[in-house]
Coordinates of C-alpha atoms in Angstrom, one line a residue:
X2 CA 35.9 -30.8 -13.7
X3 CA 32.9 -31.8 -15.8
X4 CA 31.1 -33.5 -12.8
X5 CA 31.6 -30.5 -10.6
X6 CA 30.0 -28.3 -13.4
X7 CA 27.2 -30.7 -13.7
X8 CA 26.8 -30.8 -9.9
X9 CA 26.6 -27.0 -9.8
X10 CA 23.9 -26.7 -12.1
X11 CA 20.9 -27.6 -9.8
X12 CA 22.3 -24.9 -7.4
X13 CA 22.5 -22.2 -10.1
X14 CA 18.9 -23.1 -11.1
X15 CA 17.9 -22.8 -7.7
X16 CA 19.6 -19.5 -7.1
X17 CA 18.2 -18.2 -10.4
X18 CA 14.6 -19.3 -9.4
X19 CA 14.9 -17.8 -6.1
X20 CA 16.1 -14.4 -7.4
X21 CA 13.6 -14.2 -10.1
X22 CA 10.8 -15.5 -8.1
X23 CA 11.5 -12.9 -5.4
X24 CA 11.8 -10.2 -7.7
X25 CA 8.3 -11.1 -9.2
X26 CA 6.8 -11.3 -5.8
X27 CA 8.3 -7.9 -4.9
X28 CA 7.0 -6.3 -7.9
X29 CA 3.5 -7.7 -7.3
X30 CA 3.6 -6.6 -3.7
X31 CA 4.6 -3.1 -4.8
X32 CA 1.7 -2.9 -7.2
X33 CA -0.9 -4.1 -4.5
X34 CA 0.6 -1.6 -2.2
X35 CA 0.2 1.1 -4.8
X36 CA -3.5 0.2 -5.4
X37 CA -4.0 0.1 -1.7
X38 CA -2.5 3.7 -1.4
X39 CA -4.7 4.9 -4.4
X40 CA -7.7 3.6 -2.4
X41 CA -6.7 5.2 0.9
X42 CA -5.9 8.5 -0.9
X43 CA -9.5 8.5 -2.3
X44 CA -10.8 7.7 1.0
X45 CA -9.0 10.6 2.8
X46 CA -10.0 13.0 0.0
X47 CA -13.6 12.0 0.4
X48 CA -13.4 12.2 4.3
X49 CA -11.9 15.7 4.0
X50 CA -14.6 16.7 1.6
X51 CA -17.4 15.4 4.0
X52 CA -15.7 17.3 6.8
X53 CA -15.7 20.5 4.9
X54 CA -19.5 19.9 4.1
X55 CA -20.3 19.1 7.7
X56 CA -18.6 21.9 9.2
X57 CA -20.0 24.5 6.6
X58 CA -23.4 23.3 7.8
X59 CA -22.9 24.7 11.1
X60 CA -23.8 21.5 12.9
X61 CA -21.2 21.1 15.6
X62 CA -21.7 17.5 16.2
X63 CA -21.6 16.5 12.6
X64 CA -18.5 18.7 12.0
X65 CA -16.6 17.0 15.0
X66 CA -17.7 13.5 13.9
X67 CA -16.4 14.3 10.4
X68 CA -13.1 15.7 11.7
X69 CA -12.5 12.6 13.7
X70 CA -13.3 10.5 10.7
X71 CA -11.0 12.4 8.3
X72 CA -8.1 12.2 10.9
X73 CA -8.6 8.5 11.2
X74 CA -8.9 7.8 7.6
X75 CA -6.1 10.3 6.4
X76 CA -3.9 9.0 9.2
X77 CA -4.0 5.5 7.7
X78 CA -2.9 7.1 4.3
X79 CA -0.2 9.2 5.7
X80 CA 1.1 6.4 7.9
X81 CA 1.1 3.6 5.2
X82 CA 1.8 5.4 1.9
X83 CA 4.8 7.2 0.7

């Protein structure tokens, strides 16, 4: 009985390490994802502001280019962030 208990200790340590290690990795991944989403949100906001300014100027080519850019940048944000 005692030898079975001693033999199971490495397995328990391994399970604990994997569980805690994965949990830590998951939290780090979530923080990185949140940081990336904050950056994408800011880029989207900037692109929308640039679009508004470009379209208000009355220059059709700049307006279309700014719209395309805003769609692309904001699309990344909407597709990758909650």
